[in-house]
Coordinates of C-alpha atoms in Angstrom, one line a residue:
Chain A
M27 CA -34.2 23.0 4.2
A28 CA -35.9 23.9 0.9
R29 CA -39.0 24.3 3.1
Y30 CA -37.3 26.5 5.6
A31 CA -35.6 28.7 3.1
N32 CA -38.9 28.9 1.2
V33 CA -37.5 27.7 -2.1
S34 CA -37.9 24.5 -4.1
R35 CA -35.7 21.5 -3.6
Q36 CA -34.4 22.0 -7.1
T37 CA -33.2 25.5 -6.1
V38 CA -31.3 24.1 -3.2
S39 CA -29.7 21.6 -5.5
N40 CA -28.8 24.4 -7.9
V41 CA -27.2 26.5 -5.2
L42 CA -25.0 23.5 -4.2
N43 CA -24.2 22.3 -7.7
S44 CA -24.7 25.1 -10.2
P45 CA -24.8 28.4 -8.2
E46 CA -24.5 30.5 -11.3
V47 CA -28.1 29.7 -12.4
V48 CA -29.5 31.0 -9.0
K49 CA -30.4 34.6 -8.2
E50 CA -28.0 36.1 -5.7
E51 CA -30.7 36.8 -3.1
T52 CA -32.0 33.3 -3.3
R53 CA -28.6 31.8 -3.2
Q54 CA -27.9 33.9 -0.1
R55 CA -31.1 32.7 1.6
V56 CA -30.2 29.1 1.0
L57 CA -26.6 29.5 2.1
D58 CA -27.7 31.2 5.3
A59 CA -29.8 28.2 6.0
V60 CA -27.0 25.9 5.3
E61 CA -24.7 27.9 7.5
A62 CA -27.2 28.0 10.3
L63 CA -27.3 24.2 10.1
G64 CA -23.6 24.2 10.6
Y65 CA -22.7 22.3 7.5
R66 CA -20.0 23.3 5.1
V67 CA -21.0 23.6 1.5
S68 CA -18.5 21.4 -0.2
A69 CA -18.0 18.7 -2.7
A70 CA -18.2 16.3 0.2
A71 CA -21.7 17.6 1.0
R72 CA -22.8 17.0 -2.5
Q73 CA -21.5 13.4 -2.2
M74 CA -23.4 13.0 1.0
R75 CA -26.6 14.0 -0.6
T76 CA -26.1 11.3 -3.2
G77 CA -25.5 8.8 -0.3
R78 CA -22.2 7.8 -1.8
S79 CA -18.8 8.3 -0.2
R80 CA -17.0 7.1 -3.3
L81 CA -14.6 5.2 -1.0
L82 CA -13.6 1.6 -1.2
A83 CA -11.9 0.2 2.0
V84 CA -9.1 -2.4 2.0
R85 CA -6.8 -3.8 4.6
I86 CA -3.1 -3.3 4.0
E87 CA -1.2 -6.5 4.4
T88 CA 2.4 -7.2 5.1
T89 CA 4.3 -10.5 5.7
Q90 CA 7.1 -11.3 8.0
D91 CA 9.7 -11.7 5.3
G92 CA 8.3 -9.1 2.9
M93 CA 8.1 -11.7 0.2
N94 CA 4.6 -10.9 -0.9
V95 CA 3.0 -9.1 -3.8
F96 CA 0.2 -7.3 -2.0
D97 CA 1.7 -3.9 -2.9
R98 CA 1.2 -4.6 -6.6
F99 CA -2.5 -5.6 -6.0
L100 CA -3.0 -2.4 -3.9
H101 CA -1.4 -0.3 -6.6
G102 CA -3.7 -1.8 -9.2
L103 CA -6.7 -1.4 -7.0
T104 CA -6.0 2.3 -6.4
E105 CA -5.6 2.9 -10.1
S106 CA -8.7 1.0 -11.2
A107 CA -10.8 2.6 -8.4
A108 CA -9.7 6.1 -9.5
R109 CA -10.7 5.3 -13.1
S110 CA -14.2 4.4 -11.8
G111 CA -14.4 7.5 -9.7
Y112 CA -13.6 5.8 -6.4
R113 CA -10.7 6.2 -3.9
V114 CA -9.1 3.6 -1.7
L115 CA -9.2 3.9 2.1
L116 CA -6.6 1.9 3.9
Y117 CA -6.8 0.2 7.3
T118 CA -4.7 -2.3 9.2
A119 CA -5.9 -5.2 11.4
A120 CA -4.1 -7.9 13.3
D121 CA -6.8 -10.6 12.8
D122 CA -10.3 -11.2 11.6
R123 CA -11.9 -10.0 14.8
A124 CA -9.9 -6.7 14.7
E125 CA -10.8 -6.3 11.0
I126 CA -14.5 -6.6 11.6
A127 CA -14.3 -4.1 14.5
T128 CA -12.4 -1.7 12.2
I129 CA -14.9 -2.2 9.3
D130 CA -17.7 -1.4 11.8
Q131 CA -15.8 1.7 12.9
L132 CA -15.2 2.8 9.3
L133 CA -18.9 2.5 8.5
G134 CA -19.6 5.0 11.2
E135 CA -16.8 7.3 10.3
F136 CA -16.5 7.3 6.5
E137 CA -19.3 5.1 5.2
P138 CA -17.2 3.4 2.6
D139 CA -19.4 2.3 -0.4
G140 CA -17.7 -1.0 -0.5
F141 CA -15.1 -3.3 0.9
V142 CA -12.3 -5.4 -0.6
L143 CA -11.4 -8.4 1.5
T144 CA -8.1 -10.2 0.9
S145 CA -6.7 -13.5 2.2
T146 CA -10.0 -15.3 2.5
H147 CA -9.9 -18.6 4.3
H148 CA -12.1 -21.4 5.5
G149 CA -15.0 -20.1 7.8
D150 CA -14.0 -16.5 7.1
P151 CA -16.0 -14.5 9.7
R152 CA -15.4 -11.2 7.8
A153 CA -17.3 -12.3 4.7
A154 CA -20.2 -13.6 6.9
W155 CA -20.3 -10.3 8.8
L156 CA -20.5 -8.2 5.7
A157 CA -23.0 -10.5 4.0
E158 CA -25.3 -10.5 7.0
R159 CA -25.5 -6.7 6.8
A160 CA -25.9 -6.7 3.1
L161 CA -22.8 -4.5 2.8
P162 CA -21.3 -4.4 -0.7
F163 CA -18.0 -6.2 -0.9
V164 CA -15.8 -8.3 -3.1
S165 CA -13.0 -10.6 -2.0
F166 CA -9.7 -11.2 -3.6
G167 CA -9.7 -14.9 -2.8
R168 CA -12.4 -17.5 -3.0
P169 CA -15.0 -18.3 -0.3
W170 CA -13.1 -21.4 0.7
G171 CA -15.3 -24.1 2.0
A172 CA -18.5 -22.1 1.2
P173 CA -20.7 -22.2 -2.0
E174 CA -19.1 -20.4 -4.9
D175 CA -21.8 -17.9 -5.3
V176 CA -22.1 -16.9 -1.7
H177 CA -20.5 -13.5 -2.5
P178 CA -18.6 -11.9 -5.4
W179 CA -15.0 -12.7 -5.6
V180 CA -11.9 -12.7 -7.8
D181 CA -9.2 -15.2 -7.5
V182 CA -6.2 -16.7 -9.2
D183 CA -6.3 -20.4 -10.1
G184 CA -3.4 -21.7 -8.0
A185 CA -4.0 -25.3 -9.0
A186 CA -3.8 -24.4 -12.7
G187 CA -0.5 -22.7 -11.9
T188 CA 1.2 -25.6 -10.1
E189 CA -0.2 -28.0 -12.7
A190 CA 1.5 -25.9 -15.4
A191 CA 4.7 -25.8 -13.3
T192 CA 4.6 -29.6 -12.9
H193 CA 4.1 -30.2 -16.6
H194 CA 7.0 -27.9 -17.3
L195 CA 9.2 -30.1 -15.1
L196 CA 7.7 -33.3 -16.6
D197 CA 8.4 -32.0 -20.1
A198 CA 12.1 -31.6 -19.2
G199 CA 12.1 -35.3 -18.3
H200 CA 11.6 -35.2 -14.5
R201 CA 9.5 -38.0 -13.1
R202 CA 10.1 -37.7 -9.4
I203 CA 8.7 -34.3 -8.7
G204 CA 8.1 -33.3 -5.1
F205 CA 5.9 -30.6 -3.5
V206 CA 6.9 -28.4 -0.7
G207 CA 3.7 -26.9 0.8
W208 CA 2.1 -25.4 3.9
E209 CA 0.2 -27.1 6.6
P210 CA -3.1 -28.5 5.2
G211 CA -6.2 -26.5 5.8
S212 CA -5.3 -23.3 4.1
G213 CA -7.5 -23.0 1.0
V214 CA -4.7 -21.4 -1.0
G215 CA -2.1 -24.0 0.0
D216 CA -4.3 -27.0 -0.6
D217 CA -5.3 -25.7 -4.0
R218 CA -1.7 -25.2 -5.1
R219 CA -0.9 -28.7 -3.9
A220 CA -3.9 -30.1 -5.8
G221 CA -2.6 -28.8 -9.1
W222 CA 0.8 -30.6 -8.7
S223 CA -0.9 -33.8 -7.7
R224 CA -3.3 -33.6 -10.6
A225 CA -0.5 -33.2 -13.1
L226 CA 1.3 -36.2 -11.8
A227 CA -1.9 -38.3 -11.7
G228 CA -2.4 -37.3 -15.4
R229 CA 0.8 -39.1 -16.3
G230 CA 0.1 -42.0 -14.0
L231 CA 2.8 -40.9 -11.5
D232 CA 2.8 -41.1 -7.8
A233 CA 2.2 -37.9 -5.7
G234 CA 3.8 -39.1 -2.6
L235 CA 6.8 -36.8 -2.4
V236 CA 5.2 -34.0 -0.4
L237 CA 6.2 -32.2 2.8
E238 CA 4.6 -29.4 4.8
T239 CA 6.4 -26.4 6.2
D240 CA 5.6 -23.2 8.1
G241 CA 6.3 -21.2 4.9
S242 CA 9.8 -20.1 5.9
S243 CA 12.9 -20.5 3.6
A244 CA 14.6 -22.5 6.4
Q245 CA 11.9 -25.1 6.5
G246 CA 11.7 -25.0 2.7
Q247 CA 15.4 -25.9 2.6
A248 CA 15.0 -28.7 5.2
A249 CA 12.0 -30.2 3.4
A250 CA 13.8 -30.0 0.0
R251 CA 16.7 -31.9 1.6
E252 CA 14.5 -34.7 2.9
L253 CA 12.5 -34.9 -0.4
V254 CA 15.8 -35.2 -2.4
E255 CA 16.9 -37.9 0.0
R256 CA 13.7 -39.7 -0.8
G257 CA 14.5 -39.4 -4.5
A258 CA 12.9 -36.1 -5.7
T259 CA 14.8 -34.6 -8.7
A260 CA 12.7 -31.4 -8.9
L261 CA 10.3 -29.5 -6.7
V262 CA 7.2 -27.4 -7.0
C263 CA 6.8 -25.0 -4.1
V264 CA 3.8 -23.3 -2.6
S265 CA 5.6 -20.0 -2.4
D266 CA 8.8 -18.2 -3.3
S267 CA 9.8 -18.2 0.3
V268 CA 10.0 -22.0 0.6
A269 CA 11.3 -22.2 -3.0
L270 CA 14.2 -19.9 -2.0
G271 CA 15.2 -22.5 0.7
A272 CA 14.7 -25.4 -1.7
L273 CA 16.9 -23.7 -4.3
Q274 CA 19.9 -24.1 -1.9
V275 CA 19.4 -27.9 -2.3
I276 CA 18.4 -28.6 -5.9
P277 CA 18.4 -26.4 -9.0
D278 CA 15.0 -27.4 -10.6
V279 CA 12.6 -25.6 -8.4
V280 CA 9.5 -23.6 -9.2
G281 CA 8.2 -21.0 -6.8
F282 CA 4.9 -19.2 -6.5
D283 CA 4.2 -15.4 -6.7
D284 CA 7.1 -14.2 -8.8
T285 CA 8.4 -11.9 -6.1
P286 CA 11.3 -9.6 -6.6
V287 CA 13.4 -12.2 -4.8
A288 CA 12.5 -14.8 -7.5
A289 CA 13.8 -12.4 -10.2
A290 CA 16.9 -11.6 -8.1
V291 CA 17.9 -15.2 -7.6
G292 CA 16.8 -16.5 -11.0
L293 CA 14.0 -18.6 -9.6
T294 CA 11.3 -19.8 -12.0
S295 CA 8.0 -18.9 -10.5
L296 CA 4.2 -18.5 -11.1
S297 CA 3.1 -14.9 -11.6
Q298 CA -0.4 -13.8 -10.5
P299 CA -2.1 -11.3 -12.8
L300 CA -2.5 -8.8 -9.9
T301 CA -3.3 -5.7 -11.9
E302 CA -6.0 -7.7 -13.7
A303 CA -7.2 -9.1 -10.4
A304 CA -7.5 -5.7 -8.9
A305 CA -9.3 -4.3 -11.9
R306 CA -11.8 -7.2 -11.7
C307 CA -12.4 -6.6 -8.0
V308 CA -13.2 -2.9 -8.7
D309 CA -15.4 -3.9 -11.6
L310 CA -17.4 -6.4 -9.6
L311 CA -17.8 -4.0 -6.7
T312 CA -18.7 -0.9 -8.7
S313 CA -21.1 -2.8 -10.9
R314 CA -22.9 -3.9 -7.8
L315 CA -22.8 -0.3 -6.4
S316 CA -24.3 1.0 -9.7
D317 CA -26.9 -1.8 -9.9
R318 CA -25.3 -2.9 -13.2
P319 CA -25.4 -6.6 -13.9
A320 CA -22.2 -8.3 -12.9
V321 CA -20.7 -11.8 -13.0
S322 CA -20.5 -13.4 -9.6
H323 CA -16.9 -14.3 -9.7
V324 CA -13.7 -14.3 -11.8
L325 CA -11.0 -17.0 -11.8
L326 CA -7.7 -15.8 -13.4
T327 CA -4.8 -18.0 -14.5
P328 CA -1.3 -17.4 -13.3
S329 CA 1.6 -17.6 -15.8
L330 CA 4.8 -19.4 -15.4
V331 CA 7.9 -17.1 -15.6
I332 CA 10.7 -19.4 -16.7
R333 CA 14.1 -18.1 -15.6
K334 CA 16.2 -21.2 -16.2
E335 CA 15.4 -24.3 -18.2
P336 CA 15.2 -27.4 -16.1
R337 CA 17.1 -30.5 -16.9
S338 CA 16.4 -33.9 -15.5
Chain B
M1 CA -31.2 25.2 10.5
A2 CA -31.5 25.9 14.2
R3 CA -33.3 29.0 13.1
Y4 CA -35.6 27.3 10.7
A5 CA -36.5 24.4 13.0
N6 CA -37.0 27.0 15.8
V7 CA -34.6 25.5 18.2
S8 CA -31.2 26.5 19.6
R9 CA -28.0 25.5 17.8
Q10 CA -27.1 23.4 20.9
T11 CA -30.3 21.4 20.4
V12 CA -29.4 20.7 16.8
S13 CA -26.0 19.6 18.0
N14 CA -27.7 17.4 20.6
V15 CA -29.9 15.8 18.0
L16 CA -26.9 14.9 15.9
N17 CA -24.6 13.8 18.7
S18 CA -26.7 12.9 21.7
P19 CA -30.2 12.3 20.5
E20 CA -31.2 10.7 23.8
V21 CA -31.1 14.1 25.6
V22 CA -33.6 15.7 23.2
K23 CA -37.4 15.4 23.4
E24 CA -38.9 13.2 20.7
E25 CA -41.0 16.0 19.2
T26 CA -38.0 18.4 19.0
R27 CA -35.8 15.7 17.6
Q28 CA -38.4 15.0 14.9
R29 CA -38.6 18.7 14.0
V30 CA -34.8 18.9 13.6
L31 CA -34.6 15.7 11.7
D32 CA -37.4 16.8 9.3
A33 CA -35.4 19.9 8.6
V34 CA -32.3 17.9 8.0
E35 CA -34.1 15.6 5.7
A36 CA -35.7 18.5 3.8
L37 CA -32.2 19.8 3.3
G38 CA -31.3 16.5 1.7
Y39 CA -28.4 15.5 3.9
R40 CA -28.0 12.2 5.6
V41 CA -27.6 12.3 9.3
S42 CA -24.4 10.4 9.8
A43 CA -21.1 10.3 11.4
A44 CA -19.7 11.9 8.2
A45 CA -22.1 14.8 8.7
R46 CA -20.8 15.3 12.2
Q47 CA -17.3 15.3 10.8
M48 CA -18.2 17.8 8.2
R49 CA -19.5 20.2 10.8
T50 CA -16.1 20.0 12.5
G51 CA -14.5 20.8 9.2
R52 CA -12.3 17.8 9.4
S53 CA -12.4 14.8 7.1
R54 CA -9.9 12.9 9.2
L55 CA -8.2 11.7 6.0
L56 CA -4.6 11.9 5.2
A57 CA -3.8 11.4 1.5
V58 CA -0.6 9.7 0.2
R59 CA 0.5 8.4 -3.2
I60 CA 1.2 4.7 -3.6
E61 CA 4.5 4.1 -5.2
T62 CA 5.9 1.1 -7.0
T63 CA 9.2 0.5 -8.8
Q64 CA 10.0 -1.4 -11.9
D65 CA 11.8 -4.2 -10.1
G66 CA 9.7 -4.2 -7.0
M67 CA 12.8 -3.8 -4.8
N68 CA 11.5 -1.0 -2.7
V69 CA 10.2 -0.8 0.8
F70 CA 7.4 1.7 0.4
D71 CA 4.8 -0.9 1.4
R72 CA 6.4 -1.0 4.9
F73 CA 6.2 2.8 5.1
L74 CA 2.6 2.7 4.0
H75 CA 1.7 0.1 6.6
G76 CA 3.3 2.1 9.3
L77 CA 1.5 5.3 8.1
T78 CA -1.9 3.5 8.1
E79 CA -1.3 2.2 11.6
S80 CA 0.0 5.5 13.1
A81 CA -2.7 7.5 11.4
A82 CA -5.4 5.2 12.9
R83 CA -3.9 5.6 16.4
S84 CA -4.4 9.4 15.9
G85 CA -7.9 9.0 14.6
Y86 CA -7.0 9.5 10.9
R87 CA -7.3 7.2 7.9
V88 CA -5.1 7.0 4.9
L89 CA -6.6 7.8 1.4
L90 CA -4.5 6.4 -1.5
Y91 CA -3.9 7.8 -4.9
T92 CA -1.6 7.0 -7.8
A93 CA 0.1 9.5 -10.1
A94 CA 2.6 9.0 -12.9
D95 CA 4.6 12.2 -12.3
D96 CA 4.6 15.5 -10.3
R97 CA 2.1 17.2 -12.6
A98 CA -0.3 14.4 -12.4
E99 CA 0.1 14.2 -8.7
I100 CA -0.7 17.9 -8.3
A101 CA -3.8 17.5 -10.5
T102 CA -4.9 14.5 -8.4
I103 CA -4.3 16.4 -5.1
D104 CA -6.4 19.2 -6.5
Q105 CA -9.1 16.8 -7.4
L106 CA -9.0 15.1 -4.0
L107 CA -9.4 18.5 -2.3
G108 CA -12.7 19.0 -4.1
E109 CA -13.9 15.4 -3.6
F110 CA -12.7 14.4 -0.1
E111 CA -11.1 17.4 1.5
P112 CA -8.2 15.5 3.1
D113 CA -7.0 17.2 6.2
G114 CA -3.3 16.7 5.2
F115 CA -1.0 15.2 2.6
V116 CA 2.1 13.0 2.9
L117 CA 4.5 13.5 0.0
T118 CA 7.2 10.9 -0.7
S119 CA 10.2 10.9 -3.0
T120 CA 11.0 14.6 -2.7
H121 CA 13.5 15.9 -5.1
H122 CA 15.2 19.1 -6.2
G123 CA 12.8 21.8 -7.3
D124 CA 9.8 19.7 -6.2
P125 CA 6.7 21.4 -7.6
R126 CA 4.4 19.4 -5.4
A127 CA 5.7 20.9 -2.1
A128 CA 5.6 24.4 -3.7
W129 CA 2.0 23.9 -4.8
L130 CA 0.9 22.7 -1.4
A131 CA 2.9 25.4 0.5
E132 CA 1.4 28.2 -1.7
R133 CA -2.1 27.1 -0.8
A134 CA -1.1 26.7 2.9
L135 CA -2.3 23.1 2.8
P136 CA -1.1 21.0 5.7
F137 CA 1.5 18.5 4.5
V138 CA 4.6 16.6 5.6
S139 CA 7.1 15.0 3.3
F140 CA 9.0 11.7 3.8
G141 CA 12.1 13.1 2.2
R142 CA 14.0 16.4 2.7
P143 CA 13.2 19.6 0.7
W144 CA 16.3 19.0 -1.4
G145 CA 18.0 22.2 -2.6
A146 CA 15.5 24.3 -0.5
P147 CA 15.9 25.7 3.0
E148 CA 15.5 23.1 5.7
D149 CA 12.6 24.8 7.4
V150 CA 10.5 25.4 4.2
H151 CA 8.1 22.7 5.2
P152 CA 7.8 19.9 7.8
W153 CA 9.6 16.7 6.8
V154 CA 10.9 13.4 8.0
D155 CA 13.9 11.7 6.4
V156 CA 16.5 9.1 6.9
D157 CA 20.1 10.1 7.0
G158 CA 21.5 8.3 4.0
A159 CA 25.0 9.8 4.3
A160 CA 25.2 8.6 7.9
G161 CA 24.2 5.2 6.6
T162 CA 26.8 4.9 3.9
E163 CA 29.4 6.4 6.2
A164 CA 28.7 3.6 8.7
A165 CA 28.8 1.0 5.8
T166 CA 32.2 2.4 4.7
H167 CA 33.6 2.3 8.2
H168 CA 32.4 -1.3 8.5
L169 CA 34.5 -2.2 5.4
L170 CA 37.4 -0.1 6.5
D171 CA 37.4 -1.9 9.9
A172 CA 37.7 -5.2 8.1
G173 CA 40.9 -3.9 6.5
H174 CA 39.6 -2.8 3.1
R175 CA 41.3 0.4 1.8
R176 CA 40.1 0.6 -1.8
I177 CA 36.4 0.9 -1.4
G178 CA 34.3 1.9 -4.4
F179 CA 30.9 3.4 -4.6
V180 CA 28.2 2.4 -7.2
G181 CA 25.7 5.2 -7.4
W182 CA 23.0 6.8 -9.5
E183 CA 23.4 9.7 -11.9
P184 CA 24.3 12.9 -10.0
G185 CA 21.4 15.3 -9.2
S186 CA 19.2 13.1 -7.2
G187 CA 19.2 14.4 -3.6
V188 CA 19.0 10.9 -2.2
G189 CA 21.8 9.5 -4.4
D190 CA 24.1 12.4 -3.8
D191 CA 23.6 12.2 -0.1
R192 CA 24.4 8.5 0.0
R193 CA 27.5 9.0 -2.0
A194 CA 28.6 11.9 0.3
G195 CA 28.6 9.6 3.3
W196 CA 31.0 7.1 1.6
S197 CA 33.3 9.9 0.5
R198 CA 33.3 11.5 4.0
A199 CA 34.3 8.2 5.6
L200 CA 37.2 7.7 3.2
A201 CA 38.3 11.3 3.6
G202 CA 38.3 10.8 7.4
R203 CA 40.9 8.2 7.0
G204 CA 42.9 10.2 4.4
L205 CA 41.8 7.8 1.6
D206 CA 41.0 8.7 -2.0
A207 CA 37.3 8.7 -3.1
G208 CA 38.0 8.2 -6.8
L209 CA 36.5 4.7 -7.2
V210 CA 33.0 5.8 -8.1
L211 CA 30.7 4.9 -11.0
E212 CA 27.1 5.9 -11.9
T213 CA 24.3 3.6 -13.0
D214 CA 20.7 3.8 -14.0
G215 CA 19.9 1.8 -10.8
S216 CA 19.5 -1.6 -12.4
S217 CA 21.3 -4.7 -11.3
A218 CA 22.7 -5.1 -14.8
Q219 CA 24.4 -1.8 -14.6
G220 CA 25.4 -2.4 -11.0
Q221 CA 27.2 -5.6 -12.1
A222 CA 29.0 -3.8 -15.0
A223 CA 30.0 -0.9 -12.7
A224 CA 31.3 -3.4 -10.1
R225 CA 33.4 -5.2 -12.7
E226 CA 35.0 -1.9 -13.9
L227 CA 35.7 -0.7 -10.3
V228 CA 37.3 -4.1 -9.4
E229 CA 39.5 -3.8 -12.5
R230 CA 40.5 -0.4 -11.2
G231 CA 41.5 -1.9 -7.9
A232 CA 38.4 -1.9 -5.7
T233 CA 38.2 -4.7 -3.1
A234 CA 34.8 -3.8 -1.6
L235 CA 31.8 -1.7 -2.7
V236 CA 29.2 0.5 -1.1
C237 CA 26.1 0.7 -3.2
V238 CA 23.3 3.3 -3.5
S239 CA 20.6 0.6 -3.5
D240 CA 20.0 -3.1 -3.1
S241 CA 19.2 -3.3 -6.8
V242 CA 22.7 -2.3 -7.9
A243 CA 24.2 -4.2 -4.9
L244 CA 22.7 -7.4 -6.2
G245 CA 24.5 -6.9 -9.5
A246 CA 27.7 -6.0 -7.7
L247 CA 27.5 -9.1 -5.6
Q248 CA 27.9 -11.3 -8.7
V249 CA 31.4 -9.7 -9.0
I250 CA 32.8 -9.3 -5.5
P251 CA 31.6 -10.6 -2.1
D252 CA 32.1 -7.5 0.1
V253 CA 29.2 -5.4 -1.0
V254 CA 26.8 -3.2 1.1
G255 CA 23.4 -2.4 -0.3
F256 CA 20.8 0.2 0.8
D257 CA 17.2 -0.4 1.9
D258 CA 17.4 -3.9 3.3
T259 CA 14.8 -5.3 0.9
P260 CA 13.6 -8.9 1.1
V261 CA 16.0 -9.5 -1.8
A262 CA 19.0 -8.5 0.5
A263 CA 17.8 -11.0 3.1
A264 CA 17.3 -13.7 0.5
V265 CA 20.8 -13.4 -1.0
G266 CA 22.6 -12.6 2.3
L267 CA 23.5 -9.1 1.3
T268 CA 24.6 -6.7 4.1
S269 CA 22.4 -3.6 3.7
L270 CA 21.3 -0.4 5.4
S271 CA 17.8 -0.6 6.9
Q272 CA 15.6 2.5 7.1
P273 CA 13.5 2.8 10.2
L274 CA 10.3 3.0 8.2
T275 CA 7.8 2.4 10.9
E276 CA 9.4 5.1 12.9
A277 CA 9.5 7.5 9.9
A278 CA 5.8 6.9 9.2
A279 CA 4.9 7.5 12.9
R280 CA 6.9 10.8 12.8
C281 CA 5.2 11.9 9.6
V282 CA 1.8 11.3 11.2
D283 CA 3.0 13.1 14.4
L284 CA 4.2 16.2 12.5
L285 CA 1.1 16.4 10.4
T286 CA -1.5 15.8 13.2
S287 CA 0.3 18.2 15.5
R288 CA 0.0 20.9 12.9
L289 CA -3.7 20.0 12.3
S290 CA -4.4 20.3 16.0
D291 CA -2.3 23.5 16.4
R292 CA 0.0 21.7 18.8
P293 CA 3.6 22.8 18.7
A294 CA 5.7 20.5 16.6
V295 CA 9.3 20.3 15.5
S296 CA 9.9 21.3 11.9
H297 CA 11.7 18.1 10.8
V298 CA 13.1 14.8 11.9
L299 CA 16.2 13.1 10.6
L300 CA 16.5 9.4 11.4
T301 CA 19.5 7.2 11.2
P302 CA 19.5 3.9 9.2
S303 CA 21.1 0.8 10.7
L304 CA 23.5 -1.5 9.1
V305 CA 22.2 -5.1 8.9
I306 CA 25.3 -7.3 8.6
R307 CA 24.7 -10.6 7.0
K308 CA 28.2 -11.7 6.3
E309 CA 31.5 -10.5 7.8
P310 CA 33.7 -8.8 5.2
R311 CA 37.3 -9.8 4.8
S312 CA 39.9 -7.7 3.0

């Protein structure tokens, strides 16, 4: 266009970015050309010239019982992104395949500069799809079952959390501490179980009191009943949902996620540093986008929110 | 640009939208011109030519105790927007002034086609700011204290909800039903109180058993204790947060919002049709953006989720 309007490229740039430094006649010639082209002269046009949309895309999650903390992560992500000059673009997707299709569509429509994947799992096709295309992304969640450095990620150390929870119950004198988990195979669930088991092993105690559930409070309650029958005096749970059920059976229960429900019913629970996790996600992604050096991953430690002292 | 590349405007459009119908030599001439101009040829460029960003902007909300249902509204908004070919752009803001500044900035950066305001209140400067600039927006929440048709909105009929809750308690034989509310002056809080008072008036009963709180469970519990001392046998509450406190004092309590906490503790509560509200917001906004006729506002009715039968 500089060519066609018979001006230097710098002049075109000036018209778009600092019109006050350009003579009116020149400005008009450039703007005529722009108009003829059919583009609007706008901030968005300036962004397009830089090749940056300043958008980070993330899927909005919800769970059946609403007992999740994704909204806190999303709030942190939106705030951290804004501080780095980025905005968050939302999408929904029912499963991995739908999410990949949506990401593909977003690339055509909005060209997000980067993606934030959540709820990573074994053999995650979304991470593979993005990595194959060399698209910048970070995941909140480890690349379960894949090498640690396969892509940038931020995660919370679930095992460290349940280990601390188990020590908390051990310190109160409990020796028969059970674990109410999810079906094996979920990276997150297996990790949380591993911390409990590690804490017991550290004291030479048996890690046999374990049952799996579908994650519901109803199954949490049933599992707790059975584990208590088998001699458990306290329970570490994979989530607040199952802990809520367990709490109907036995008082010394620790949940995971520190949901509003945990606060409401006085449930001791592990709290994920979600604002911090979101900030680290934005940091890893924007460092990569700006070609600044960045660490490959960040593992944060959850904290135990004690609402009631256990007694054995 | 058509002029400078010496082709018709239709040809430029073809190159951008249907390159296969354009001769290679012509296509190259047009693309050279585009490149000289410094723009990327992309789907985003096509969108810019239409003058539409296909973005709807909304603030992400959180509350202190996490007992809100905004994430469900946001999920519905994202899904409905996608069905209409729009995406949701998120922002955070600490107060009205910061929100207006952010909206102003977004207009320069991303040119959202429309805005969705939430948590409207008396003398809302955000709605006034958008209306003055004739920017398309819809609010989830009425224009409290302003004429009904001042801007498009979707809301849930809180008064109808608490009226139904009060009838539910009256039908169980309760006659001294109190209300635990917020400080007067909040549109939402006053509306919810009005429904309770209307139901009592309809049966010729006195609406004197009312106390205000800051919305916390602690103050809800204290208010419930005082109202019970004054003779209340059941309570309608302005929110699940205060209802949770009230529930520690008396069993027949109705909350508002049907949060996960209500489900967890067995609290009867009023459920807002949030997916429907989000869909209506998108419908009102996109109708306006497409110059399709649209209703000016939609008032939806909440439903009472009964978790335990009351007894007087």
